[in-house]
mmCIF file of C-alpha atoms in Angstrom:
data_model
loop_
_atom_site.group_PDB
_atom_site.id
_atom_site.type_symbol
_atom_site.label_atom_id
_atom_site.label_comp_id
_atom_site.label_asym_id
_atom_site.label_seq_id
_atom_site.Cartn_x
_atom_site.Cartn_y
_atom_site.Cartn_z
ATOM 1 C CA LEU A 1089 103.066 65.763 26.012
ATOM 2 C CA ASP A 1090 103.585 69.321 24.777
ATOM 3 C CA LEU A 1091 100.952 70.629 22.352
ATOM 4 C CA THR A 1092 101.748 73.992 20.742
ATOM 5 C CA LEU A 1093 99.249 75.983 18.657
ATOM 6 C CA ALA A 1094 100.833 78.585 16.397
ATOM 7 C CA ASP A 1095 99.361 81.553 14.558
ATOM 8 C CA SER A 1096 101.203 81.582 11.197
ATOM 9 C CA VAL A 1097 104.811 81.355 12.413
ATOM 10 C CA VAL A 1098 104.263 82.679 15.930
ATOM 11 C CA PRO A 1099 103.421 80.287 18.791
ATOM 12 C CA VAL A 1100 100.276 81.376 20.618
ATOM 13 C CA LEU A 1101 99.336 78.651 23.096
ATOM 14 C CA ILE A 1102 101.148 75.724 24.624
ATOM 15 C CA LEU A 1103 99.562 72.927 26.666
ATOM 16 C CA ARG A 1104 101.797 70.725 28.788
ATOM 17 C CA THR A 1105 100.625 67.541 30.430
ATOM 18 C CA ARG A 1106 102.636 64.937 32.314
ATOM 19 C CA TRP A 1107 101.888 61.605 33.903
ATOM 20 C CA ALA A 1108 102.623 61.900 37.602
ATOM 21 C CA PRO A 1109 104.322 59.038 39.496
ATOM 22 C CA PRO A 1110 103.641 56.152 39.671
ATOM 23 C CA GLY A 1111 102.092 56.590 36.201
ATOM 24 C CA LEU A 1112 99.282 54.488 34.811
ATOM 25 C CA LYS A 1113 97.963 51.817 37.171
ATOM 26 C CA ILE A 1114 95.830 48.942 35.854
ATOM 27 C CA TYR A 1115 93.811 46.651 38.104
ATOM 28 C CA ARG A 1116 91.907 43.595 36.908
ATOM 29 C CA HIS A 1117 89.600 41.487 39.030
ATOM 30 C CA ARG A 1118 87.672 38.341 38.119
ATOM 31 C CA LEU A 1119 85.659 37.775 41.291
ATOM 32 C CA PRO A 1120 82.813 38.227 42.020
ATOM 33 C CA HIS A 1121 82.660 39.404 38.379
ATOM 34 C CA ALA A 1122 85.050 40.806 35.795
ATOM 35 C CA MET A 1123 86.235 44.336 36.594
ATOM 36 C CA LEU A 1124 88.919 46.492 35.018
ATOM 37 C CA THR A 1125 90.209 49.735 36.564
ATOM 38 C CA LEU A 1126 92.570 52.266 34.952
ATOM 39 C CA ASP A 1127 93.972 54.931 37.288
ATOM 40 C CA LEU A 1128 96.167 57.800 36.085
ATOM 41 C CA ALA A 1129 97.536 60.870 37.904
ATOM 42 C CA TYR A 1130 98.536 63.816 35.724
ATOM 43 C CA THR A 1131 99.685 67.438 35.754
ATOM 44 C CA LEU A 1132 98.360 70.058 33.345
ATOM 45 C CA GLU A 1133 99.388 73.633 32.561
ATOM 46 C CA VAL A 1134 98.536 76.087 29.777
ATOM 47 C CA GLU A 1135 100.641 79.108 28.746
ATOM 48 C CA ALA A 1136 100.171 81.894 26.184
ATOM 49 C CA MET A 1137 102.822 83.909 24.371
ATOM 50 C CA SER A 1138 102.851 87.564 25.454
ATOM 51 C CA GLU A 1139 102.902 89.977 22.533
ATOM 52 C CA ARG A 1140 104.622 92.636 24.632
ATOM 53 C CA SER A 1141 107.383 90.716 26.399
ATOM 54 C CA ASN A 1142 107.697 87.846 23.864
ATOM 55 C CA MET A 1143 107.693 85.422 26.808
ATOM 56 C CA TRP A 1144 105.355 82.639 27.909
ATOM 57 C CA GLU A 1145 102.804 83.658 30.522
ATOM 58 C CA PRO A 1146 100.648 81.129 32.429
ATOM 59 C CA ILE A 1147 96.895 80.913 31.807
ATOM 60 C CA LEU A 1148 96.376 77.761 33.859
ATOM 61 C CA GLU A 1149 98.920 77.290 36.623
ATOM 62 C CA ARG A 1150 100.267 73.754 37.051
ATOM 63 C CA PHE A 1151 97.326 71.650 38.145
ATOM 64 C CA ARG A 1152 97.414 68.095 39.521
ATOM 65 C CA GLY A 1153 94.499 65.821 38.783
ATOM 66 C CA GLY A 1154 93.423 62.229 38.386
ATOM 67 C CA PHE A 1155 91.636 60.247 35.704
ATOM 68 C CA GLN A 1156 89.994 56.916 36.503
ATOM 69 C CA VAL A 1157 88.005 54.471 34.376
ATOM 70 C CA GLU A 1158 86.150 51.557 35.967
ATOM 71 C CA ARG A 1159 84.491 48.927 33.824
ATOM 72 C CA GLU A 1160 82.388 46.212 35.406
ATOM 73 C CA CYS A 1161 81.010 43.270 33.512
ATOM 74 C CA PRO A 1162 78.308 41.421 35.481
ATOM 75 C CA GLU A 1163 76.596 38.462 33.856
ATOM 76 C CA ASP A 1164 74.105 40.279 31.610
ATOM 77 C CA GLU A 1165 75.366 43.857 31.406
ATOM 78 C CA SER A 1166 78.395 46.089 31.523
ATOM 79 C CA ARG A 1167 78.889 49.427 33.287
ATOM 80 C CA THR A 1168 81.574 52.050 32.762
ATOM 81 C CA LYS A 1169 82.347 54.793 35.243
ATOM 82 C CA ILE A 1170 84.698 57.675 34.353
ATOM 83 C CA THR A 1171 85.967 59.989 37.087
ATOM 84 C CA ILE A 1172 88.038 63.142 36.545
ATOM 85 C CA SER A 1173 89.243 64.665 39.810
ATOM 86 C CA GLY A 1174 91.385 67.551 40.914
ATOM 87 C CA ARG A 1175 94.019 67.337 43.605
ATOM 88 C CA ASP A 1176 94.953 71.023 43.738
ATOM 89 C CA GLU A 1177 93.166 74.336 43.406
ATOM 90 C CA MET A 1178 92.762 75.389 39.789
ATOM 91 C CA LEU A 1179 94.437 78.796 39.387
ATOM 92 C CA LEU A 1180 93.641 80.828 36.264
ATOM 93 C CA ASN A 1181 95.402 84.026 35.134
ATOM 94 C CA LEU A 1182 93.128 85.954 32.776
ATOM 95 C CA LYS A 1183 94.319 89.158 31.092
ATOM 96 C CA PRO A 1184 92.407 91.129 28.441
ATOM 97 C CA SER A 1185 95.243 90.828 25.906
ATOM 98 C CA ILE A 1186 95.437 87.039 26.319
ATOM 99 C CA LEU A 1187 91.663 86.593 26.187
ATOM 100 C CA ARG A 1188 91.485 88.712 23.032
ATOM 101 C CA ARG A 1189 94.165 86.701 21.293
ATOM 102 C CA VAL A 1190 92.758 83.328 22.371
ATOM 103 C CA SER A 1191 89.232 84.296 21.328
ATOM 104 C CA TRP A 1192 90.569 85.220 17.871
ATOM 105 C CA PHE A 1193 92.781 82.182 17.439
ATOM 106 C CA VAL A 1194 90.899 79.188 18.895
ATOM 107 C CA PRO A 1195 87.725 79.457 16.731
ATOM 108 C CA ARG A 1196 89.880 79.544 13.600
ATOM 109 C CA PHE A 1197 91.886 76.569 14.782
ATOM 110 C CA LEU A 1198 88.685 74.593 15.404
ATOM 111 C CA THR A 1199 87.362 75.619 12.008
ATOM 112 C CA GLY A 1200 90.477 74.139 10.417
ATOM 113 C CA LEU A 1201 89.936 70.855 12.313
ATOM 114 C CA THR A 1202 86.346 70.557 11.084
ATOM 115 C CA PHE A 1203 87.233 71.581 7.501
ATOM 116 C CA GLU A 1204 84.636 74.332 7.510
ATOM 117 C CA GLN A 1205 85.228 77.048 4.915
ATOM 118 C CA ASP A 1206 83.489 80.013 6.566
ATOM 119 C CA LEU A 1207 86.706 81.618 7.790
ATOM 120 C CA VAL A 1208 89.125 80.447 5.124
ATOM 121 C CA VAL A 1209 90.810 83.337 3.317
ATOM 122 C CA THR A 1210 91.807 82.668 -0.281
ATOM 123 C CA SER A 1211 94.039 84.750 -2.500
ATOM 124 C CA SER A 1212 91.031 86.030 -4.419
ATOM 125 C CA ASP A 1213 89.319 87.581 -1.416
ATOM 126 C CA ALA A 1214 92.394 88.432 0.664
ATOM 127 C CA GLU A 1215 92.275 92.070 -0.327
ATOM 128 C CA THR A 1216 88.921 92.591 1.397
ATOM 129 C CA ALA A 1217 88.984 90.004 4.214
ATOM 130 C CA ASP A 1218 88.511 91.336 7.736
ATOM 131 C CA VAL A 1219 90.442 88.368 9.161
ATOM 132 C CA SER A 1220 93.751 89.538 7.675
ATOM 133 C CA LYS A 1221 96.612 89.160 10.120
ATOM 134 C CA TYR A 1222 99.425 91.274 8.621
ATOM 135 C CA ARG A 1223 98.810 94.787 7.293
ATOM 136 C CA VAL A 1224 101.075 97.588 6.106
ATOM 137 C CA VAL A 1225 100.848 101.369 5.776
ATOM 138 C CA ASN A 1226 103.451 103.519 4.022
ATOM 139 C CA LEU A 1227 103.220 106.991 5.568
ATOM 140 C CA CYS A 1228 106.164 108.496 3.686
ATOM 141 C CA ASN A 1229 106.156 109.940 0.158
ATOM 142 C CA GLN A 1230 108.460 107.317 -1.362
ATOM 143 C CA THR A 1231 107.912 103.768 -2.561
ATOM 144 C CA LEU A 1232 109.453 101.151 -0.257
ATOM 145 C CA GLU A 1233 110.554 97.641 -1.144
ATOM 146 C CA LEU A 1234 109.972 94.727 1.252
ATOM 147 C CA GLU A 1235 111.895 91.477 1.048
ATOM 148 C CA PHE A 1236 110.523 88.574 3.109
ATOM 149 C CA LYS A 1237 112.857 86.029 4.689
ATOM 150 C CA SER A 1238 111.562 82.479 4.320
ATOM 151 C CA CYS A 1239 113.295 79.124 4.538
ATOM 152 C CA HIS A 1240 110.894 77.821 1.846
ATOM 153 C CA ARG A 1241 111.691 80.349 -0.898
ATOM 154 C CA ALA A 1242 114.134 83.159 -1.654
ATOM 155 C CA GLY A 1243 113.532 86.421 -3.456
ATOM 156 C CA LEU A 1244 110.092 87.228 -2.039
ATOM 157 C CA THR A 1245 109.807 90.955 -2.674
ATOM 158 C CA THR A 1246 107.037 93.485 -3.131
ATOM 159 C CA GLN A 1247 106.871 97.255 -3.408
ATOM 160 C CA ILE A 1248 104.596 99.403 -1.241
ATOM 161 C CA ASP A 1249 103.598 102.749 -2.683
ATOM 162 C CA PRO A 1250 102.606 105.575 -0.314
ATOM 163 C CA THR A 1251 99.250 104.561 1.202
ATOM 164 C CA GLY A 1252 98.364 107.390 3.580
ATOM 165 C CA SER A 1253 96.009 105.998 6.209
ATOM 166 C CA THR A 1254 94.800 103.174 3.928
ATOM 167 C CA TRP A 1255 96.420 99.836 4.727
ATOM 168 C CA GLY A 1256 97.475 97.059 2.387
ATOM 169 C CA LEU A 1257 97.633 93.316 3.122
ATOM 170 C CA LEU A 1258 100.751 91.196 3.516
ATOM 171 C CA ASP A 1259 99.198 87.837 4.430
ATOM 172 C CA LYS A 1260 99.984 86.246 1.073
ATOM 173 C CA TRP A 1261 103.680 86.950 1.687
ATOM 174 C CA VAL A 1262 103.870 86.018 5.365
ATOM 175 C CA VAL A 1263 101.580 83.050 5.896
ATOM 176 C CA SER A 1264 101.154 79.823 3.878
ATOM 177 C CA PRO A 1265 102.872 78.712 1.720
ATOM 178 C CA TYR A 1266 105.947 80.822 2.537
ATOM 179 C CA PHE A 1267 105.752 81.229 6.327
ATOM 180 C CA ALA A 1268 108.124 84.173 6.400
ATOM 181 C CA SER A 1269 109.738 84.893 9.773
ATOM 182 C CA ALA A 1270 111.289 88.336 9.071
ATOM 183 C CA LEU A 1271 111.590 91.023 6.424
ATOM 184 C CA VAL A 1272 114.044 93.728 5.363
ATOM 185 C CA VAL A 1273 113.066 97.170 4.040
ATOM 186 C CA ARG A 1274 114.849 99.379 1.536
ATOM 187 C CA LEU A 1275 114.373 102.061 -1.058
ATOM 188 C CA PRO A 1276 114.096 100.459 -4.524
ATOM 189 C CA GLY A 1277 117.617 99.516 -5.564
ATOM 190 C CA GLY A 1278 119.046 100.714 -2.234
ATOM 191 C CA GLU A 1279 120.691 99.118 0.796
ATOM 192 C CA SER A 1280 118.555 96.779 2.900
ATOM 193 C CA SER A 1281 117.772 97.395 6.540
ATOM 194 C CA LEU A 1282 118.506 94.957 9.311
ATOM 195 C CA PRO A 1283 115.987 92.095 9.513
ATOM 196 C CA LEU A 1284 112.700 93.033 11.184
ATOM 197 C CA SER A 1285 111.228 90.001 12.949
ATOM 198 C CA LEU A 1286 107.577 89.168 12.287
ATOM 199 C CA GLU A 1287 107.309 87.332 15.592
ATOM 200 C CA HIS A 1288 107.286 90.334 17.931
ATOM 201 C CA ASP A 1289 107.194 94.124 17.986
ATOM 202 C CA GLY A 1290 110.302 95.923 16.764
ATOM 203 C CA ALA A 1291 111.736 98.685 14.586
ATOM 204 C CA VAL A 1292 114.645 99.115 12.148
ATOM 205 C CA ALA A 1293 116.125 102.113 10.344
ATOM 206 C CA ILE A 1294 115.799 102.207 6.538
ATOM 207 C CA PRO A 1295 119.276 103.052 5.182
ATOM 208 C CA ASN A 1296 119.842 106.399 3.399
ATOM 209 C CA SER A 1297 116.237 107.537 3.921
ATOM 210 C CA GLY A 1298 115.926 108.977 7.420
ATOM 211 C CA MET A 1299 112.873 106.712 7.896
ATOM 212 C CA VAL A 1300 112.017 103.874 10.240
ATOM 213 C CA ALA A 1301 110.076 100.626 9.627
ATOM 214 C CA GLU A 1302 108.128 99.450 12.660
ATOM 215 C CA LEU A 1303 106.152 96.302 13.459
ATOM 216 C CA LEU A 1304 103.297 96.804 15.930
ATOM 217 C CA SER A 1305 100.830 94.282 17.319
ATOM 218 C CA PRO A 1306 97.212 95.204 18.162
#
């Protein structure tokens, strides 16, 4: 089982678990009383996507463990015993960048599962929300046009006037419902740059301007 959690269009965490041979074992006894035992050996590993190298890095190294459930049914009562055991040392790789990203992402993922609205950003409050993911600054003295590449809709464009040090928000173009994966930059009516991926850091030249568009992660 591979479970991947993604932030917008970018995968953040992946959890991999496997049943280890011989798989699930089931034992059932009737004497001296009814007893059912489920015994399962498994492997578990967790990886996070590195913002710098754009490669998976381990958080939890591959770990072998066991899961056992015993249910006994004497005459007048029933008892259940659950045992989770480890068969290897548990090795964790903790880096500040990974911890920062996980601490930002996991609470929002859990909020979505519980349908709480405390951290939900709507279009009406997106301009002031501190939880905005994608921001833009235009440090030149010309208006730039951004076109977002999405498999859900074509022609997603917006113009960014010079902003100085004040940033603007791009979440409504990048995240739901469009889930853009890249953008191109150009002077209004001019030639478009090469695609700039929104999944990792990068830079492209803006044609006929002498300027560069760059994507940086925190």
